Amino acid sequence: WGVEDGHVRWLSVDELADEIVIARAVGALRSPDCYRIHPLKLVLGLARLVIDAGAEVYTRSRVTEIHPHRLKVGKHTVVARSVVIATEGYTAQQDGRRREVLPLNSAMIATAPLPADAWERIGWASHAGVSGAAHTYFYGQRTVDDRILLGGRGKPYRFRSGVDRRGEVDLETVDALQALLADLFPGIDTTVDHAWCGVLGVLRDWSPIVEDKGSGVYEIGGRDVTGEEPSKRGVA
């Protein structure tokens, strides 16, 4: 689905301003397929469904070997009909896989709640998500308690496929996001109340796939730029 079949619609500057006023915008694409999900509530909700179905959930259980229909977790063996490898940005921490997936840093700031007169200037009554289009793009949303959340990717890049240190946010990244917020919405109070970060997995050719590796083993991710088969050793 795309612009050609009318699913995604071009917005002129005036049409965009009817939804949200962004400085120096020259137009936008509007898609109906935009959903906001609270990640912690999603994880806890899935855990409740799994537990209610009779399964047991274990955390801090590092998988050390993957075999068809079987996982090694320390001294224990877990048997499963299907195994899904979905280690995202932390794939780089697995043995032999440091260069396959880039752990791209993703940081976010949250403003203090904005007053009613600020929202009169900005609009954004639909609470639709917004984003830029570059590889190091920004993304943002208006929260139910009238804050602006704004995030950006790619800064800083941690050498040798490093990941974030327990959500510690680089202060220069916070400053850059705050400056971007001021650029998008000039004249709005951009005081930062909260900031956090994490990593997400990005294939180096920007072409993620879902791969059936056979014998009930699936991987969400893809191949590195050499096209070689990813190693099956270890999962973080």
PDB file of C-alpha atoms in Angstrom:
ATOM      1  CA  TRP A   1       0.000   0.000   0.000  1.00  0.00           C
ATOM      2  CA  GLY A   2       1.267   3.466  -0.812  1.00  0.00           C
ATOM      3  CA  VAL A   3       0.575   6.876  -2.264  1.00  0.00           C
ATOM      4  CA  GLU A   4      -0.378   5.387  -5.626  1.00  0.00           C
ATOM      5  CA  ASP A   5      -3.383   3.475  -4.287  1.00  0.00           C
ATOM      6  CA  GLY A   6      -4.484   6.253  -1.953  1.00  0.00           C
ATOM      7  CA  HIS A   7      -3.655   4.406   1.258  1.00  0.00           C
ATOM      8  CA  VAL A   8      -0.943   6.938   2.125  1.00  0.00           C
ATOM      9  CA  ARG A   9      -1.924  10.514   1.345  1.00  0.00           C
ATOM     10  CA  TRP A  10       0.137  13.577   0.515  1.00  0.00           C
ATOM     11  CA  LEU A  11      -0.609  16.612   2.691  1.00  0.00           C
ATOM     12  CA  SER A  12       0.038  20.134   1.512  1.00  0.00           C
ATOM     13  CA  VAL A  13       1.515  22.687   3.916  1.00  0.00           C
ATOM     14  CA  ASP A  14      -1.990  23.993   4.692  1.00  0.00           C
ATOM     15  CA  GLU A  15      -3.394  20.497   5.200  1.00  0.00           C
ATOM     16  CA  LEU A  16      -0.539  19.645   7.522  1.00  0.00           C
ATOM     17  CA  ALA A  17      -1.076  22.856   9.491  1.00  0.00           C
ATOM     18  CA  ASP A  18      -4.689  21.829  10.070  1.00  0.00           C
ATOM     19  CA  GLU A  19      -3.307  18.887  12.076  1.00  0.00           C
ATOM     20  CA  ILE A  20      -0.029  20.175  13.494  1.00  0.00           C
ATOM     21  CA  VAL A  21       2.006  23.351  13.012  1.00  0.00           C
ATOM     22  CA  ILE A  22       5.673  22.526  12.371  1.00  0.00           C
ATOM     23  CA  ALA A  23       8.083  25.311  11.464  1.00  0.00           C
ATOM     24  CA  ARG A  24       9.299  25.370   7.845  1.00  0.00           C
ATOM     25  CA  ALA A  25       7.384  22.238   6.885  1.00  0.00           C
ATOM     26  CA  VAL A  26       6.863  21.862   3.136  1.00  0.00           C
ATOM     27  CA  GLY A  27       4.369  19.005   3.246  1.00  0.00           C
ATOM     28  CA  ALA A  28       3.914  15.527   4.677  1.00  0.00           C
ATOM     29  CA  LEU A  29       2.755  11.987   4.090  1.00  0.00           C
ATOM     30  CA  ARG A  30      -0.163  10.799   6.166  1.00  0.00           C
ATOM     31  CA  SER A  31      -0.687   7.098   6.850  1.00  0.00           C
ATOM     32  CA  PRO A  32      -3.594   5.579   8.797  1.00  0.00           C
ATOM     33  CA  ASP A  33      -1.280   2.772   9.960  1.00  0.00           C
ATOM     34  CA  CYS A  34       0.215   4.533  12.940  1.00  0.00           C
ATOM     35  CA  TYR A  35      -0.229   3.075  16.396  1.00  0.00           C
ATOM     36  CA  ARG A  36       1.196   4.102  19.738  1.00  0.00           C
ATOM     37  CA  ILE A  37       2.032   1.240  22.062  1.00  0.00           C
ATOM     38  CA  HIS A  38       3.201   1.445  25.671  1.00  0.00           C
ATOM     39  CA  PRO A  39       6.065  -1.094  25.615  1.00  0.00           C
ATOM     40  CA  LEU A  40       5.973  -2.042  29.296  1.00  0.00           C
ATOM     41  CA  LYS A  41       2.200  -2.520  29.267  1.00  0.00           C
ATOM     42  CA  LEU A  42       2.580  -4.614  26.109  1.00  0.00           C
ATOM     43  CA  VAL A  43       5.183  -6.895  27.731  1.00  0.00           C
ATOM     44  CA  LEU A  44       3.205  -7.272  30.944  1.00  0.00           C
ATOM     45  CA  GLY A  45      -0.013  -7.894  29.015  1.00  0.00           C
ATOM     46  CA  LEU A  46       1.619 -10.629  26.924  1.00  0.00           C
ATOM     47  CA  ALA A  47       3.084 -12.159  30.094  1.00  0.00           C
ATOM     48  CA  ARG A  48      -0.364 -12.281  31.684  1.00  0.00           C
ATOM     49  CA  LEU A  49      -1.817 -14.000  28.619  1.00  0.00           C
ATOM     50  CA  VAL A  50       0.997 -16.557  28.617  1.00  0.00           C
ATOM     51  CA  ILE A  51       0.652 -17.259  32.332  1.00  0.00           C
ATOM     52  CA  ASP A  52      -3.145 -17.516  32.076  1.00  0.00           C
ATOM     53  CA  ALA A  53      -2.641 -20.083  29.297  1.00  0.00           C
ATOM     54  CA  GLY A  54      -0.696 -22.256  31.716  1.00  0.00           C
ATOM     55  CA  ALA A  55       2.903 -21.420  30.797  1.00  0.00           C
ATOM     56  CA  GLU A  56       5.637 -20.346  33.193  1.00  0.00           C
ATOM     57  CA  VAL A  57       7.736 -17.244  32.583  1.00  0.00           C
ATOM     58  CA  TYR A  58      11.403 -17.077  33.593  1.00  0.00           C
ATOM     59  CA  THR A  59      13.557 -13.962  33.369  1.00  0.00           C
ATOM     60  CA  ARG A  60      17.362 -13.657  33.435  1.00  0.00           C
ATOM     61  CA  SER A  61      17.602 -17.033  31.686  1.00  0.00           C
ATOM     62  CA  ARG A  62      20.480 -16.790  29.221  1.00  0.00           C
ATOM     63  CA  VAL A  63      20.295 -19.154  26.258  1.00  0.00           C
ATOM     64  CA  THR A  64      23.748 -20.577  25.485  1.00  0.00           C
ATOM     65  CA  GLU A  65      22.936 -22.955  22.617  1.00  0.00           C
ATOM     66  CA  ILE A  66      20.229 -23.210  19.967  1.00  0.00           C
ATOM     67  CA  HIS A  67      19.297 -26.497  18.326  1.00  0.00           C
ATOM     68  CA  PRO A  68      16.200 -27.525  16.350  1.00  0.00           C
ATOM     69  CA  HIS A  69      13.307 -27.624  18.851  1.00  0.00           C
ATOM     70  CA  ARG A  70      15.732 -27.357  21.760  1.00  0.00           C
ATOM     71  CA  LEU A  71      17.512 -24.640  23.753  1.00  0.00           C
ATOM     72  CA  LYS A  72      20.271 -24.919  26.303  1.00  0.00           C
ATOM     73  CA  VAL A  73      19.847 -22.584  29.270  1.00  0.00           C
ATOM     74  CA  GLY A  74      22.862 -23.167  31.471  1.00  0.00           C
ATOM     75  CA  LYS A  75      22.544 -26.755  32.717  1.00  0.00           C
ATOM     76  CA  HIS A  76      18.919 -26.983  31.621  1.00  0.00           C
ATOM     77  CA  THR A  77      17.299 -27.969  28.313  1.00  0.00           C
ATOM     78  CA  VAL A  78      14.096 -26.368  27.049  1.00  0.00           C
ATOM     79  CA  VAL A  79      12.106 -28.213  24.383  1.00  0.00           C
ATOM     80  CA  ALA A  80       9.882 -26.182  22.065  1.00  0.00           C
ATOM     81  CA  ARG A  81       7.948 -26.683  18.850  1.00  0.00           C
ATOM     82  CA  SER A  82       9.252 -23.371  17.541  1.00  0.00           C
ATOM     83  CA  VAL A  83      12.171 -21.145  18.501  1.00  0.00           C
ATOM     84  CA  VAL A  84      12.186 -17.450  17.579  1.00  0.00           C
ATOM     85  CA  ILE A  85      15.454 -15.547  17.788  1.00  0.00           C
ATOM     86  CA  ALA A  86      14.495 -11.906  18.353  1.00  0.00           C
ATOM     87  CA  THR A  87      17.445 -10.326  20.109  1.00  0.00           C
ATOM     88  CA  GLU A  88      17.244  -7.023  18.197  1.00  0.00           C
ATOM     89  CA  GLY A  89      20.109  -4.625  18.942  1.00  0.00           C
ATOM     90  CA  TYR A  90      21.623  -7.021  21.459  1.00  0.00           C
ATOM     91  CA  THR A  91      22.405  -9.547  18.712  1.00  0.00           C
ATOM     92  CA  ALA A  92      25.815  -7.872  18.516  1.00  0.00           C
ATOM     93  CA  GLN A  93      26.648  -9.262  21.970  1.00  0.00           C
ATOM     94  CA  GLN A  94      26.373 -12.854  20.772  1.00  0.00           C
ATOM     95  CA  ASP A  95      29.503 -14.837  19.976  1.00  0.00           C
ATOM     96  CA  GLY A  96      30.549 -14.382  16.362  1.00  0.00           C
ATOM     97  CA  ARG A  97      27.765 -11.903  15.499  1.00  0.00           C
ATOM     98  CA  ARG A  98      29.174  -8.513  16.493  1.00  0.00           C
ATOM     99  CA  ARG A  99      29.091  -7.070  12.958  1.00  0.00           C
ATOM    100  CA  GLU A 100      25.805  -8.518  11.683  1.00  0.00           C
ATOM    101  CA  VAL A 101      23.357  -6.119  13.298  1.00  0.00           C
ATOM    102  CA  LEU A 102      24.093  -2.514  14.221  1.00  0.00           C
ATOM    103  CA  PRO A 103      22.963  -1.602  17.764  1.00  0.00           C
ATOM    104  CA  LEU A 104      21.606   1.803  16.827  1.00  0.00           C
ATOM    105  CA  ASN A 105      21.183   4.142  19.758  1.00  0.00           C
ATOM    106  CA  SER A 106      17.687   5.568  20.197  1.00  0.00           C
ATOM    107  CA  ALA A 107      17.204   8.368  22.722  1.00  0.00           C
ATOM    108  CA  MET A 108      14.083  10.236  23.789  1.00  0.00           C
ATOM    109  CA  ILE A 109      13.181  13.317  25.783  1.00  0.00           C
ATOM    110  CA  ALA A 110       9.908  14.327  27.410  1.00  0.00           C
ATOM    111  CA  THR A 111       9.002  17.952  28.030  1.00  0.00           C
ATOM    112  CA  ALA A 112       7.135  19.249  31.021  1.00  0.00           C
ATOM    113  CA  PRO A 113       3.351  19.386  30.400  1.00  0.00           C
ATOM    114  CA  LEU A 114       2.609  22.284  28.063  1.00  0.00           C
ATOM    115  CA  PRO A 115      -0.098  24.870  28.831  1.00  0.00           C
ATOM    116  CA  ALA A 116      -3.273  25.240  26.804  1.00  0.00           C
ATOM    117  CA  ASP A 117      -2.030  28.318  24.898  1.00  0.00           C
ATOM    118  CA  ALA A 118       0.958  26.323  23.588  1.00  0.00           C
ATOM    119  CA  TRP A 119      -1.361  23.636  22.228  1.00  0.00           C
ATOM    120  CA  GLU A 120      -3.516  26.309  20.592  1.00  0.00           C
ATOM    121  CA  ARG A 121      -0.432  27.346  18.604  1.00  0.00           C
ATOM    122  CA  ILE A 122       0.722  23.805  17.810  1.00  0.00           C
ATOM    123  CA  GLY A 123      -2.621  22.089  17.265  1.00  0.00           C
ATOM    124  CA  TRP A 124      -1.939  18.335  17.307  1.00  0.00           C
ATOM    125  CA  ALA A 125      -5.446  17.531  18.571  1.00  0.00           C
ATOM    126  CA  SER A 126      -5.310  14.133  16.847  1.00  0.00           C
ATOM    127  CA  HIS A 127      -2.261  13.039  18.901  1.00  0.00           C
ATOM    128  CA  ALA A 128      -0.958  11.382  15.708  1.00  0.00           C
ATOM    129  CA  GLY A 129       2.681  10.316  15.722  1.00  0.00           C
ATOM    130  CA  VAL A 130       5.113  12.381  13.649  1.00  0.00           C
ATOM    131  CA  SER A 131       8.554  11.622  12.274  1.00  0.00           C
ATOM    132  CA  GLY A 132      11.211  12.868   9.892  1.00  0.00           C
ATOM    133  CA  ALA A 133      12.368  10.785   6.943  1.00  0.00           C
ATOM    134  CA  ALA A 134      16.183  10.568   7.157  1.00  0.00           C
ATOM    135  CA  HIS A 135      17.999   7.450   8.420  1.00  0.00           C
ATOM    136  CA  THR A 136      18.797   9.375  11.606  1.00  0.00           C
ATOM    137  CA  TYR A 137      15.247  10.606  11.736  1.00  0.00           C
ATOM    138  CA  PHE A 138      13.275  12.069  14.607  1.00  0.00           C
ATOM    139  CA  TYR A 139       9.942  10.798  15.893  1.00  0.00           C
ATOM    140  CA  GLY A 140       7.517  12.285  18.355  1.00  0.00           C
ATOM    141  CA  GLN A 141       4.094  12.255  19.901  1.00  0.00           C
ATOM    142  CA  ARG A 142       1.789  14.243  22.144  1.00  0.00           C
ATOM    143  CA  THR A 143       1.064  12.405  25.373  1.00  0.00           C
ATOM    144  CA  VAL A 144      -2.212  12.140  27.240  1.00  0.00           C
ATOM    145  CA  ASP A 145      -0.811  14.467  29.938  1.00  0.00           C
ATOM    146  CA  ASP A 146       0.118  17.110  27.310  1.00  0.00           C
ATOM    147  CA  ARG A 147       3.861  16.577  27.052  1.00  0.00           C
ATOM    148  CA  ILE A 148       5.818  16.311  23.826  1.00  0.00           C
ATOM    149  CA  LEU A 149       7.961  13.210  23.466  1.00  0.00           C
ATOM    150  CA  LEU A 150      10.726  13.562  20.893  1.00  0.00           C
ATOM    151  CA  GLY A 151      13.255  10.922  19.982  1.00  0.00           C
ATOM    152  CA  GLY A 152      16.150  10.563  17.596  1.00  0.00           C
ATOM    153  CA  ARG A 153      18.454   7.793  16.434  1.00  0.00           C
ATOM    154  CA  GLY A 154      22.107   7.258  15.694  1.00  0.00           C
ATOM    155  CA  LYS A 155      23.766   9.503  18.265  1.00  0.00           C
ATOM    156  CA  PRO A 156      26.063   8.552  19.800  1.00  0.00           C
ATOM    157  CA  TYR A 157      27.424   5.568  17.895  1.00  0.00           C
ATOM    158  CA  ARG A 158      29.216   3.359  20.401  1.00  0.00           C
ATOM    159  CA  PHE A 159      32.473   1.939  19.062  1.00  0.00           C
ATOM    160  CA  ARG A 160      32.706  -1.786  18.243  1.00  0.00           C
ATOM    161  CA  SER A 161      28.911  -2.273  18.219  1.00  0.00           C
ATOM    162  CA  GLY A 162      28.573  -1.258  21.857  1.00  0.00           C
ATOM    163  CA  VAL A 163      25.177  -0.882  23.526  1.00  0.00           C
ATOM    164  CA  ASP A 164      23.865   1.696  25.966  1.00  0.00           C
ATOM    165  CA  ARG A 165      24.880   1.562  29.598  1.00  0.00           C
ATOM    166  CA  ARG A 166      21.640   0.745  31.436  1.00  0.00           C
ATOM    167  CA  GLY A 167      19.716   3.583  29.794  1.00  0.00           C
ATOM    168  CA  GLU A 168      22.306   6.264  30.581  1.00  0.00           C
ATOM    169  CA  VAL A 169      21.656   9.094  28.129  1.00  0.00           C
ATOM    170  CA  ASP A 170      24.458  11.058  26.498  1.00  0.00           C
ATOM    171  CA  LEU A 171      24.030  14.710  27.547  1.00  0.00           C
ATOM    172  CA  GLU A 172      24.998  16.000  24.089  1.00  0.00           C
ATOM    173  CA  THR A 173      22.185  13.867  22.655  1.00  0.00           C
ATOM    174  CA  VAL A 174      19.700  15.438  25.077  1.00  0.00           C
ATOM    175  CA  ASP A 175      20.905  18.900  24.045  1.00  0.00           C
ATOM    176  CA  ALA A 176      20.591  17.983  20.344  1.00  0.00           C
ATOM    177  CA  LEU A 177      17.035  16.693  20.796  1.00  0.00           C
ATOM    178  CA  GLN A 178      16.073  19.774  22.781  1.00  0.00           C
ATOM    179  CA  ALA A 179      17.489  22.000  20.017  1.00  0.00           C
ATOM    180  CA  LEU A 180      15.563  20.003  17.402  1.00  0.00           C
ATOM    181  CA  LEU A 181      12.373  20.421  19.427  1.00  0.00           C
ATOM    182  CA  ALA A 182      12.905  24.165  19.584  1.00  0.00           C
ATOM    183  CA  ASP A 183      13.512  24.193  15.818  1.00  0.00           C
ATOM    184  CA  LEU A 184      10.276  22.296  15.115  1.00  0.00           C
ATOM    185  CA  PHE A 185       8.150  24.308  17.545  1.00  0.00           C
ATOM    186  CA  PRO A 186       9.801  27.736  18.054  1.00  0.00           C
ATOM    187  CA  GLY A 187       8.606  29.754  21.008  1.00  0.00           C
ATOM    188  CA  ILE A 188       7.472  26.670  22.942  1.00  0.00           C
ATOM    189  CA  ASP A 189       8.950  25.862  26.359  1.00  0.00           C
ATOM    190  CA  THR A 190      11.298  22.932  25.697  1.00  0.00           C
ATOM    191  CA  THR A 191      12.242  22.221  29.326  1.00  0.00           C
ATOM    192  CA  VAL A 192      13.190  18.538  29.523  1.00  0.00           C
ATOM    193  CA  ASP A 193      11.591  16.617  32.383  1.00  0.00           C
ATOM    194  CA  HIS A 194      12.804  13.142  31.441  1.00  0.00           C
ATOM    195  CA  ALA A 195      15.286  11.494  29.081  1.00  0.00           C
ATOM    196  CA  TRP A 196      16.071   7.843  28.353  1.00  0.00           C
ATOM    197  CA  CYS A 197      17.654   5.671  25.682  1.00  0.00           C
ATOM    198  CA  GLY A 198      18.189   2.137  24.422  1.00  0.00           C
ATOM    199  CA  VAL A 199      19.363   0.306  21.309  1.00  0.00           C
ATOM    200  CA  LEU A 200      17.489  -1.248  18.431  1.00  0.00           C
ATOM    201  CA  GLY A 201      18.771  -3.621  15.780  1.00  0.00           C
ATOM    202  CA  VAL A 202      19.381  -2.213  12.308  1.00  0.00           C
ATOM    203  CA  LEU A 203      20.616  -4.344   9.430  1.00  0.00           C
ATOM    204  CA  ARG A 204      23.538  -2.702   7.731  1.00  0.00           C
ATOM    205  CA  ASP A 205      21.742  -2.768   4.375  1.00  0.00           C
ATOM    206  CA  TRP A 206      18.531  -1.402   6.008  1.00  0.00           C
ATOM    207  CA  SER A 207      16.611  -4.478   4.787  1.00  0.00           C
ATOM    208  CA  PRO A 208      15.230  -6.463   7.760  1.00  0.00           C
ATOM    209  CA  ILE A 209      13.642  -9.862   7.165  1.00  0.00           C
ATOM    210  CA  VAL A 210      11.895 -12.680   8.985  1.00  0.00           C
ATOM    211  CA  GLU A 211      13.840 -15.822   8.191  1.00  0.00           C
ATOM    212  CA  ASP A 212      12.802 -19.463   8.459  1.00  0.00           C
ATOM    213  CA  LYS A 213      16.064 -21.186   9.333  1.00  0.00           C
ATOM    214  CA  GLY A 214      14.451 -24.635   9.218  1.00  0.00           C
ATOM    215  CA  SER A 215      13.560 -27.208  11.900  1.00  0.00           C
ATOM    216  CA  GLY A 216      11.308 -24.788  13.723  1.00  0.00           C
ATOM    217  CA  VAL A 217      13.910 -22.037  14.185  1.00  0.00           C
ATOM    218  CA  TYR A 218      13.011 -18.535  13.031  1.00  0.00           C
ATOM    219  CA  GLU A 219      14.942 -15.290  13.221  1.00  0.00           C
ATOM    220  CA  ILE A 220      13.668 -11.730  13.083  1.00  0.00           C
ATOM    221  CA  GLY A 221      16.520  -9.661  11.720  1.00  0.00           C
ATOM    222  CA  GLY A 222      18.360 -10.688   8.590  1.00  0.00           C
ATOM    223  CA  ARG A 223      21.769 -11.181   7.033  1.00  0.00           C
ATOM    224  CA  ASP A 224      24.783  -8.967   7.128  1.00  0.00           C
ATOM    225  CA  VAL A 225      26.009  -7.104   4.067  1.00  0.00           C
ATOM    226  CA  THR A 226      28.144 -10.062   2.942  1.00  0.00           C
ATOM    227  CA  GLY A 227      25.029 -12.222   2.560  1.00  0.00           C
ATOM    228  CA  GLU A 228      26.577 -14.953   4.680  1.00  0.00           C
ATOM    229  CA  GLU A 229      24.415 -17.151   6.869  1.00  0.00           C
ATOM    230  CA  PRO A 230      24.233 -15.738  10.420  1.00  0.00           C
ATOM    231  CA  SER A 231      25.879 -17.854  13.080  1.00  0.00           C
ATOM    232  CA  LYS A 232      23.628 -19.975  15.278  1.00  0.00           C
ATOM    233  CA  ARG A 233      25.874 -19.697  18.296  1.00  0.00           C
ATOM    234  CA  GLY A 234      24.445 -18.238  21.474  1.00  0.00           C
ATOM    235  CA  VAL A 235      21.636 -15.836  22.201  1.00  0.00           C
ATOM    236  CA  ALA A 236      21.759 -13.012  24.702  1.00  0.00           C
TER     237      ALA A 236
END
